[in-house]
Amino acid sequence: MINELEVRIKRGGAGGGYEDFRVPQRENQTVLDVVTWIQREADPTLTYRFACRVGVCGSCAMTVNGRPRWTCRTHVSKVAGDGRLVIEPLANLPVIKDLASDMTGFFEKWQAARGRFEAAISRDDPLVPVSPTSPERREADAAIECINCGVCYSACDVVAWNPDYLGPAALNRAWAAWNDVRDGDRDGLLRTVGGDAGCGNCHSHQSCAEHCPVEINPTRSIAGLKRASLVALLKGGA
Amino acid sequence: MSIRLYLLQRVSAAILAVLVLMHLAVIAYAVQGGLSAEEILSRTRGSLGWGLFYGLFVLTVAVHGSIGLRGILTEWTRLGRGAASGAAWASAAILLALGLRAVWAVTA
């Protein structure tokens, strides 16, 4: 085992530079452990974001050796065999400071993609049964475990090229919402995601699916939205 | 791009795939006896079929190419969507005008 890691950290805001640190290497050490060691032992001004440390909250995502990852679930031994780490904030988002990205635009697009439930009935009406084995429920199941970490958004080439594009996370959520048969405005959702910033922009590069820490396939969800939007358009509903 | 443009680009691509193959097949066939303007014009002049064939060719090229250009401008330049759309419409108009003029010249 190498005794010390050479760690290069992106510092400052958009125009910032890099700073190098030497960090003791330990067994079962995650990239988040490395960042935390630097803040506690080397430079307390280092800014980063984390909460749960166990892959539940999705807030510690950063770019590690060029790839977006959850730092809490990324073991140093898996990504830095040569003992070198380059840690940067998530791409495709403005930087607040150091390793903390501003997620505001990401969540605004979540709303813009209409990924929320539109009730068709009131609480006084009887519950609508949804079979766990229905095709729609299975499609929703495949997309629903997203915890909004922003890894797919950071990995997406189209987001990098076209900042207006809603992106894989928001569209994946829209696909889950559209497959909720209780939703009262599924056609409206298709009109939203079929707009100029929507699903038609996806090039199917599949970087989102490649990088998603919980193995969701947003490209597949977006392909589903494309199909549904095309059918609605041809039927005159979109 | 919107789902309407997405549909138009896919439909025009599907049509072009057939037309381009026919176009290439005709070229391969026609050059066997030597290639001259006279020989080409003898085949196309007064032909409603070739007029419609290449008229459709020009139309689908104008649609497909312009939507593609709009996508490239949106993704690879700092032009806004409005400017990219303007450039796409201009390219469609130019492609249509030049293409249909050429079709008219060889088939009328």
CSV table of C-alpha atoms in Angstrom, one decimal:
chain,number,residue,atom,x,y,z
A,1,MET,CA,0.0,0.0,0.0
A,2,ILE,CA,1.1,3.5,-0.8
A,3,ASN,CA,1.5,5.4,2.5
A,4,GLU,CA,0.5,8.8,1.3
A,5,LEU,CA,-2.0,10.0,-1.3
A,6,GLU,CA,-1.3,12.9,-3.6
A,7,VAL,CA,-4.5,14.8,-3.7
A,8,ARG,CA,-5.2,17.7,-6.0
A,9,ILE,CA,-8.3,19.8,-5.0
A,10,LYS,CA,-10.1,22.4,-7.0
A,11,ARG,CA,-10.3,25.6,-4.9
A,12,GLY,CA,-12.2,28.8,-5.2
A,13,GLY,CA,-15.1,29.6,-7.5
A,14,ALA,CA,-15.4,29.5,-11.3
A,15,GLY,CA,-12.0,30.9,-11.9
A,16,GLY,CA,-10.2,29.2,-9.1
A,17,GLY,CA,-7.1,27.0,-9.3
A,18,TYR,CA,-5.9,23.7,-7.8
A,19,GLU,CA,-4.2,23.0,-4.5
A,20,ASP,CA,-2.2,19.9,-3.7
A,21,PHE,CA,-2.3,18.0,-0.4
A,22,ARG,CA,-0.6,14.9,0.9
A,23,VAL,CA,-3.0,12.7,2.8
A,24,PRO,CA,-2.3,9.6,4.9
A,25,GLN,CA,-3.6,6.5,3.1
A,26,ARG,CA,-5.7,4.1,5.2
A,27,GLU,CA,-7.5,0.9,4.7
A,28,ASN,CA,-11.2,1.1,3.7
A,29,GLN,CA,-10.8,4.9,3.0
A,30,THR,CA,-13.4,6.7,0.9
A,31,VAL,CA,-12.8,9.8,-1.1
A,32,LEU,CA,-15.1,11.6,1.4
A,33,ASP,CA,-12.8,10.5,4.2
A,34,VAL,CA,-9.9,12.1,2.2
A,35,VAL,CA,-11.7,15.4,1.8
A,36,THR,CA,-12.8,15.4,5.5
A,37,TRP,CA,-9.2,14.7,6.6
A,38,ILE,CA,-8.0,17.7,4.5
A,39,GLN,CA,-10.6,20.0,6.1
A,40,ARG,CA,-9.9,18.8,9.6
A,41,GLU,CA,-6.1,18.4,9.5
A,42,ALA,CA,-4.8,20.6,6.7
A,43,ASP,CA,-7.1,23.4,5.7
A,44,PRO,CA,-10.3,24.2,7.6
A,45,THR,CA,-11.4,26.7,4.9
A,46,LEU,CA,-12.0,23.8,2.5
A,47,THR,CA,-15.7,23.9,1.5
A,48,TYR,CA,-17.6,20.7,0.6
A,49,ARG,CA,-21.0,19.2,1.1
A,50,PHE,CA,-22.1,15.9,2.7
A,51,ALA,CA,-24.7,14.7,5.2
A,52,CYS,CA,-25.3,10.9,5.6
A,53,ARG,CA,-21.9,9.5,4.6
A,54,VAL,CA,-23.6,6.2,3.7
A,55,GLY,CA,-25.1,6.7,0.2
A,56,VAL,CA,-28.6,7.7,1.2
A,57,CYS,CA,-28.7,11.5,0.8
A,58,GLY,CA,-26.8,12.0,-2.4
A,59,SER,CA,-25.3,15.3,-1.3
A,60,CYS,CA,-21.6,14.4,-1.4
A,61,ALA,CA,-21.3,14.0,-5.2
A,62,MET,CA,-18.1,15.4,-6.7
A,63,THR,CA,-15.9,14.8,-9.7
A,64,VAL,CA,-13.2,12.3,-8.8
A,65,ASN,CA,-10.4,11.7,-11.3
A,66,GLY,CA,-12.7,13.1,-14.0
A,67,ARG,CA,-15.8,11.1,-13.2
A,68,PRO,CA,-18.8,12.2,-11.2
A,69,ARG,CA,-19.3,10.0,-8.1
A,70,TRP,CA,-20.7,9.8,-4.6
A,71,THR,CA,-17.5,10.4,-2.6
A,72,CYS,CA,-18.9,8.5,0.4
A,73,ARG,CA,-19.3,5.3,-1.6
A,74,THR,CA,-16.1,5.6,-3.6
A,75,HIS,CA,-13.2,3.7,-2.1
A,76,VAL,CA,-9.8,5.3,-2.8
A,77,SER,CA,-8.4,1.9,-3.6
A,78,LYS,CA,-10.9,1.5,-6.4
A,79,VAL,CA,-10.1,4.9,-8.2
A,80,ALA,CA,-6.6,5.8,-7.2
A,81,GLY,CA,-4.4,2.7,-7.7
A,82,ASP,CA,-1.4,5.0,-8.2
A,83,GLY,CA,-2.1,7.0,-5.1
A,84,ARG,CA,-3.3,10.1,-7.0
A,85,LEU,CA,-6.6,11.8,-6.7
A,86,VAL,CA,-8.0,14.9,-8.4
A,87,ILE,CA,-11.2,16.1,-6.8
A,88,GLU,CA,-13.4,18.8,-8.3
A,89,PRO,CA,-17.0,19.9,-7.9
A,90,LEU,CA,-19.7,18.4,-10.0
A,91,ALA,CA,-19.6,19.6,-13.6
A,92,ASN,CA,-22.4,21.4,-15.4
A,93,LEU,CA,-23.3,23.4,-12.3
A,94,PRO,CA,-22.1,26.8,-11.0
A,95,VAL,CA,-19.5,26.5,-8.2
A,96,ILE,CA,-20.3,28.1,-4.9
A,97,LYS,CA,-16.8,27.5,-3.5
A,98,ASP,CA,-14.2,24.8,-3.7
A,99,LEU,CA,-16.1,21.4,-4.0
A,100,ALA,CA,-19.6,22.7,-3.4
A,101,SER,CA,-21.8,23.1,-6.5
A,102,ASP,CA,-24.9,25.3,-6.6
A,103,MET,CA,-27.7,22.8,-7.2
A,104,THR,CA,-30.4,25.5,-7.7
A,105,GLY,CA,-30.7,25.2,-11.4
A,106,PHE,CA,-30.7,21.4,-11.2
A,107,PHE,CA,-33.8,21.5,-8.9
A,108,GLU,CA,-35.5,24.2,-10.9
A,109,LYS,CA,-35.3,22.0,-13.9
A,110,TRP,CA,-36.8,19.2,-11.8
A,111,GLN,CA,-39.8,21.5,-11.4
A,112,ALA,CA,-39.8,22.6,-15.0
A,113,ALA,CA,-40.0,19.0,-16.2
A,114,ARG,CA,-43.3,18.7,-14.1
A,115,GLY,CA,-42.0,15.8,-12.1
A,116,ARG,CA,-44.7,16.3,-9.5
A,117,PHE,CA,-48.0,14.5,-9.0
A,118,GLU,CA,-51.1,16.2,-10.2
A,119,ALA,CA,-54.1,14.9,-8.3
A,120,ALA,CA,-57.2,13.9,-10.3
A,121,ILE,CA,-59.4,13.1,-7.3
A,122,SER,CA,-59.7,14.4,-3.8
A,123,ARG,CA,-58.9,12.7,-0.5
A,124,ASP,CA,-62.6,12.0,-0.1
A,125,ASP,CA,-62.6,9.7,-3.1
A,126,PRO,CA,-61.8,6.0,-2.9
A,127,LEU,CA,-58.2,5.0,-3.5
A,128,VAL,CA,-57.3,4.1,-7.0
A,129,PRO,CA,-55.6,0.6,-7.0
A,130,VAL,CA,-52.3,0.3,-8.9
A,131,SER,CA,-51.2,-3.3,-9.5
A,132,PRO,CA,-47.5,-3.8,-8.7
A,133,THR,CA,-47.3,-5.9,-11.8
A,134,SER,CA,-48.9,-3.5,-14.2
A,135,PRO,CA,-46.5,-2.3,-17.0
A,136,GLU,CA,-46.8,1.3,-15.9
A,137,ARG,CA,-46.0,0.5,-12.3
A,138,ARG,CA,-42.9,-1.5,-13.5
A,139,GLU,CA,-41.7,1.4,-15.6
A,140,ALA,CA,-42.2,3.8,-12.6
A,141,ASP,CA,-40.4,1.3,-10.3
A,142,ALA,CA,-37.3,1.3,-12.6
A,143,ALA,CA,-37.0,5.1,-12.4
A,144,ILE,CA,-38.2,6.0,-9.0
A,145,GLU,CA,-35.2,5.3,-6.8
A,146,CYS,CA,-33.4,8.6,-7.9
A,147,ILE,CA,-32.3,10.7,-4.9
A,148,ASN,CA,-31.4,13.8,-6.9
A,149,CYS,CA,-27.6,13.6,-6.4
A,150,GLY,CA,-26.8,15.3,-9.7
A,151,VAL,CA,-24.3,12.7,-10.9
A,152,CYS,CA,-26.2,12.0,-14.1
A,153,TYR,CA,-26.7,15.8,-14.8
A,154,SER,CA,-22.9,16.3,-14.3
A,155,ALA,CA,-22.1,13.4,-16.6
A,156,CYS,CA,-24.4,14.5,-19.4
A,157,ASP,CA,-22.8,15.9,-22.6
A,158,VAL,CA,-26.0,17.5,-23.8
A,159,VAL,CA,-26.4,19.5,-20.5
A,160,ALA,CA,-22.8,20.7,-21.0
A,161,TRP,CA,-23.6,21.8,-24.6
A,162,ASN,CA,-27.1,23.2,-24.1
A,163,PRO,CA,-27.6,24.7,-20.6
A,164,ASP,CA,-31.4,24.9,-21.3
A,165,TYR,CA,-31.8,21.1,-21.6
A,166,LEU,CA,-33.8,19.7,-18.7
A,167,GLY,CA,-31.3,16.9,-18.2
A,168,PRO,CA,-31.5,13.2,-17.3
A,169,ALA,CA,-32.6,13.4,-13.7
A,170,ALA,CA,-35.6,15.7,-14.2
A,171,LEU,CA,-36.7,13.7,-17.3
A,172,ASN,CA,-36.3,10.4,-15.5
A,173,ARG,CA,-38.5,11.8,-12.8
A,174,ALA,CA,-41.0,13.0,-15.4
A,175,TRP,CA,-41.1,9.4,-16.8
A,176,ALA,CA,-41.9,8.0,-13.4
A,177,ALA,CA,-44.6,10.6,-12.9
A,178,TRP,CA,-46.1,9.9,-16.3
A,179,ASN,CA,-46.3,6.2,-15.5
A,180,ASP,CA,-48.4,7.0,-12.4
A,181,VAL,CA,-51.9,6.2,-13.9
A,182,ARG,CA,-53.5,8.2,-11.1
A,183,ASP,CA,-51.9,11.4,-12.4
A,184,GLY,CA,-54.6,13.9,-13.6
A,185,ASP,CA,-52.5,15.6,-16.4
A,186,ARG,CA,-50.4,13.1,-18.1
A,187,ASP,CA,-50.9,14.8,-21.5
A,188,GLY,CA,-49.8,18.1,-20.0
A,189,LEU,CA,-46.7,16.4,-18.7
A,190,LEU,CA,-45.9,15.2,-22.3
A,191,ARG,CA,-46.4,18.7,-23.7
A,192,THR,CA,-43.9,19.9,-21.1
A,193,VAL,CA,-41.2,17.3,-21.8
A,194,GLY,CA,-41.8,17.5,-25.5
A,195,GLY,CA,-40.8,21.2,-25.6
A,196,ASP,CA,-37.6,22.7,-26.9
A,197,ALA,CA,-35.7,22.0,-23.7
A,198,GLY,CA,-37.1,18.5,-23.3
A,199,CYS,CA,-36.5,14.8,-24.2
A,200,GLY,CA,-35.9,15.4,-27.9
A,201,ASN,CA,-32.5,16.8,-27.1
A,202,CYS,CA,-31.1,13.5,-25.7
A,203,HIS,CA,-28.4,12.0,-27.9
A,204,SER,CA,-28.6,8.6,-26.0
A,205,HIS,CA,-24.9,8.8,-25.1
A,206,GLN,CA,-25.9,6.9,-21.9
A,207,SER,CA,-23.3,8.7,-19.7
A,208,CYS,CA,-26.2,9.1,-17.2
A,209,ALA,CA,-26.8,5.4,-17.0
A,210,GLU,CA,-23.1,4.7,-16.9
A,211,HIS,CA,-22.5,6.9,-13.9
A,212,CYS,CA,-25.7,6.6,-11.9
A,213,PRO,CA,-24.7,5.3,-8.4
A,214,VAL,CA,-28.0,3.4,-8.0
A,215,GLU,CA,-28.0,2.0,-11.6
A,216,ILE,CA,-31.0,3.8,-12.9
A,217,ASN,CA,-31.0,4.2,-16.7
A,218,PRO,CA,-32.3,7.7,-17.4
A,219,THR,CA,-31.6,7.3,-21.1
A,220,ARG,CA,-34.2,4.5,-21.2
A,221,SER,CA,-36.6,6.7,-19.3
A,222,ILE,CA,-36.0,9.6,-21.8
A,223,ALA,CA,-36.5,7.1,-24.7
A,224,GLY,CA,-39.9,6.2,-23.1
A,225,LEU,CA,-40.8,9.9,-23.0
A,226,LYS,CA,-39.8,10.3,-26.6
A,227,ARG,CA,-42.1,7.4,-27.6
A,228,ALA,CA,-45.0,8.6,-25.5
A,229,SER,CA,-44.6,12.2,-26.8
A,230,LEU,CA,-44.5,11.0,-30.4
A,231,VAL,CA,-47.6,8.9,-29.9
A,232,ALA,CA,-49.4,11.9,-28.3
A,233,LEU,CA,-48.2,14.2,-31.1
A,234,LEU,CA,-49.4,11.8,-33.8
A,235,LYS,CA,-52.8,11.5,-32.0
A,236,GLY,CA,-53.0,15.2,-31.8
A,237,GLY,CA,-52.7,15.3,-28.0
A,238,ALA,CA,-49.4,17.1,-27.7
B,1,MET,CA,-35.3,20.3,-29.8
B,2,SER,CA,-39.0,20.0,-29.5
B,3,ILE,CA,-40.7,16.6,-30.1
B,4,ARG,CA,-42.2,18.1,-33.4
B,5,LEU,CA,-38.7,18.9,-34.7
B,6,TYR,CA,-37.6,15.5,-33.4
B,7,LEU,CA,-40.4,13.8,-35.4
B,8,LEU,CA,-39.7,15.9,-38.6
B,9,GLN,CA,-36.0,15.0,-38.4
B,10,ARG,CA,-36.6,11.3,-38.0
B,11,VAL,CA,-39.3,11.1,-40.8
B,12,SER,CA,-37.1,13.1,-43.2
B,13,ALA,CA,-34.2,10.9,-42.4
B,14,ALA,CA,-36.2,7.8,-43.1
B,15,ILE,CA,-37.3,9.2,-46.5
B,16,LEU,CA,-33.8,10.3,-47.3
B,17,ALA,CA,-32.3,6.9,-46.5
B,18,VAL,CA,-34.5,5.5,-49.4
B,19,LEU,CA,-33.9,8.4,-51.7
B,20,VAL,CA,-30.1,8.5,-51.2
B,21,LEU,CA,-29.9,4.7,-52.0
B,22,MET,CA,-32.0,5.2,-55.1
B,23,HIS,CA,-29.9,8.2,-56.1
B,24,LEU,CA,-26.6,6.2,-55.7
B,25,ALA,CA,-28.0,3.2,-57.5
B,26,VAL,CA,-29.0,5.4,-60.5
B,27,ILE,CA,-25.5,7.0,-60.5
B,28,ALA,CA,-23.9,3.6,-60.6
B,29,TYR,CA,-26.2,2.4,-63.3
B,30,ALA,CA,-26.1,5.6,-65.4
B,31,VAL,CA,-22.3,6.0,-65.6
B,32,GLN,CA,-21.8,2.6,-67.2
B,33,GLY,CA,-22.5,4.0,-70.6
B,34,GLY,CA,-20.3,7.1,-70.1
B,35,LEU,CA,-21.4,10.2,-68.3
B,36,SER,CA,-22.4,13.4,-70.1
B,37,ALA,CA,-24.8,16.3,-69.5
B,38,GLU,CA,-26.6,15.3,-72.6
B,39,GLU,CA,-27.1,11.8,-71.5
B,40,ILE,CA,-28.4,12.9,-68.1
B,41,LEU,CA,-30.7,15.5,-69.5
B,42,SER,CA,-32.2,13.0,-72.0
B,43,ARG,CA,-33.3,11.0,-69.0
B,44,THR,CA,-34.6,13.8,-66.8
B,45,ARG,CA,-36.0,16.4,-69.3
B,46,GLY,CA,-39.8,16.3,-69.3
B,47,SER,CA,-39.9,13.6,-66.7
B,48,LEU,CA,-42.5,14.1,-64.0
B,49,GLY,CA,-41.2,11.1,-62.1
B,50,TRP,CA,-37.7,12.4,-61.8
B,51,GLY,CA,-39.0,15.9,-61.0
B,52,LEU,CA,-41.1,14.5,-58.2
B,53,PHE,CA,-38.2,12.3,-57.0
B,54,TYR,CA,-35.7,15.1,-56.8
B,55,GLY,CA,-38.3,17.6,-55.6
B,56,LEU,CA,-39.0,15.4,-52.6
B,57,PHE,CA,-35.2,14.9,-52.2
B,58,VAL,CA,-34.7,18.6,-52.0
B,59,LEU,CA,-37.6,19.1,-49.6
B,60,THR,CA,-36.4,16.4,-47.2
B,61,VAL,CA,-32.8,17.7,-47.4
B,62,ALA,CA,-34.0,21.2,-46.5
B,63,VAL,CA,-36.0,19.9,-43.5
B,64,HIS,CA,-33.4,17.4,-42.3
B,65,GLY,CA,-30.4,19.6,-42.8
B,66,SER,CA,-31.9,22.7,-41.2
B,67,ILE,CA,-33.1,20.9,-38.1
B,68,GLY,CA,-29.7,19.3,-37.7
B,69,LEU,CA,-28.0,22.7,-38.2
B,70,ARG,CA,-30.2,24.2,-35.6
B,71,GLY,CA,-29.2,21.4,-33.2
B,72,ILE,CA,-25.5,22.0,-33.9
B,73,LEU,CA,-25.7,25.7,-33.5
B,74,THR,CA,-27.6,25.3,-30.2
B,75,GLU,CA,-25.1,22.8,-28.8
B,76,TRP,CA,-21.8,24.0,-30.2
B,77,THR,CA,-22.1,27.8,-30.3
B,78,ARG,CA,-23.3,30.5,-27.9
B,79,LEU,CA,-26.2,31.5,-30.2
B,80,GLY,CA,-29.5,31.6,-28.5
B,81,ARG,CA,-32.4,29.4,-29.6
B,82,GLY,CA,-34.0,32.3,-31.5
B,83,ALA,CA,-30.8,33.0,-33.5
B,84,ALA,CA,-30.3,29.3,-34.1
B,85,SER,CA,-33.9,29.0,-35.4
B,86,GLY,CA,-33.4,32.0,-37.6
B,87,ALA,CA,-30.2,30.5,-39.1
B,88,ALA,CA,-32.0,27.1,-39.6
B,89,TRP,CA,-34.9,28.8,-41.4
B,90,ALA,CA,-32.5,30.7,-43.6
B,91,SER,CA,-30.6,27.5,-44.5
B,92,ALA,CA,-33.9,25.8,-45.3
B,93,ALA,CA,-34.9,28.7,-47.6
B,94,ILE,CA,-31.5,28.6,-49.4
B,95,LEU,CA,-31.5,24.8,-49.8
B,96,LEU,CA,-35.0,24.9,-51.1
B,97,ALA,CA,-34.4,27.7,-53.5
B,98,LEU,CA,-31.1,26.3,-54.9
B,99,GLY,CA,-32.4,22.7,-55.0
B,100,LEU,CA,-35.7,23.4,-56.6
B,101,ARG,CA,-34.1,25.7,-59.2
B,102,ALA,CA,-31.7,22.8,-60.1
B,103,VAL,CA,-34.5,20.3,-60.2
B,104,TRP,CA,-36.5,22.7,-62.5
B,105,ALA,CA,-33.4,23.2,-64.7
B,106,VAL,CA,-32.9,19.5,-65.4
B,107,THR,CA,-36.5,18.3,-65.5
B,108,ALA,CA,-38.6,21.1,-67.1
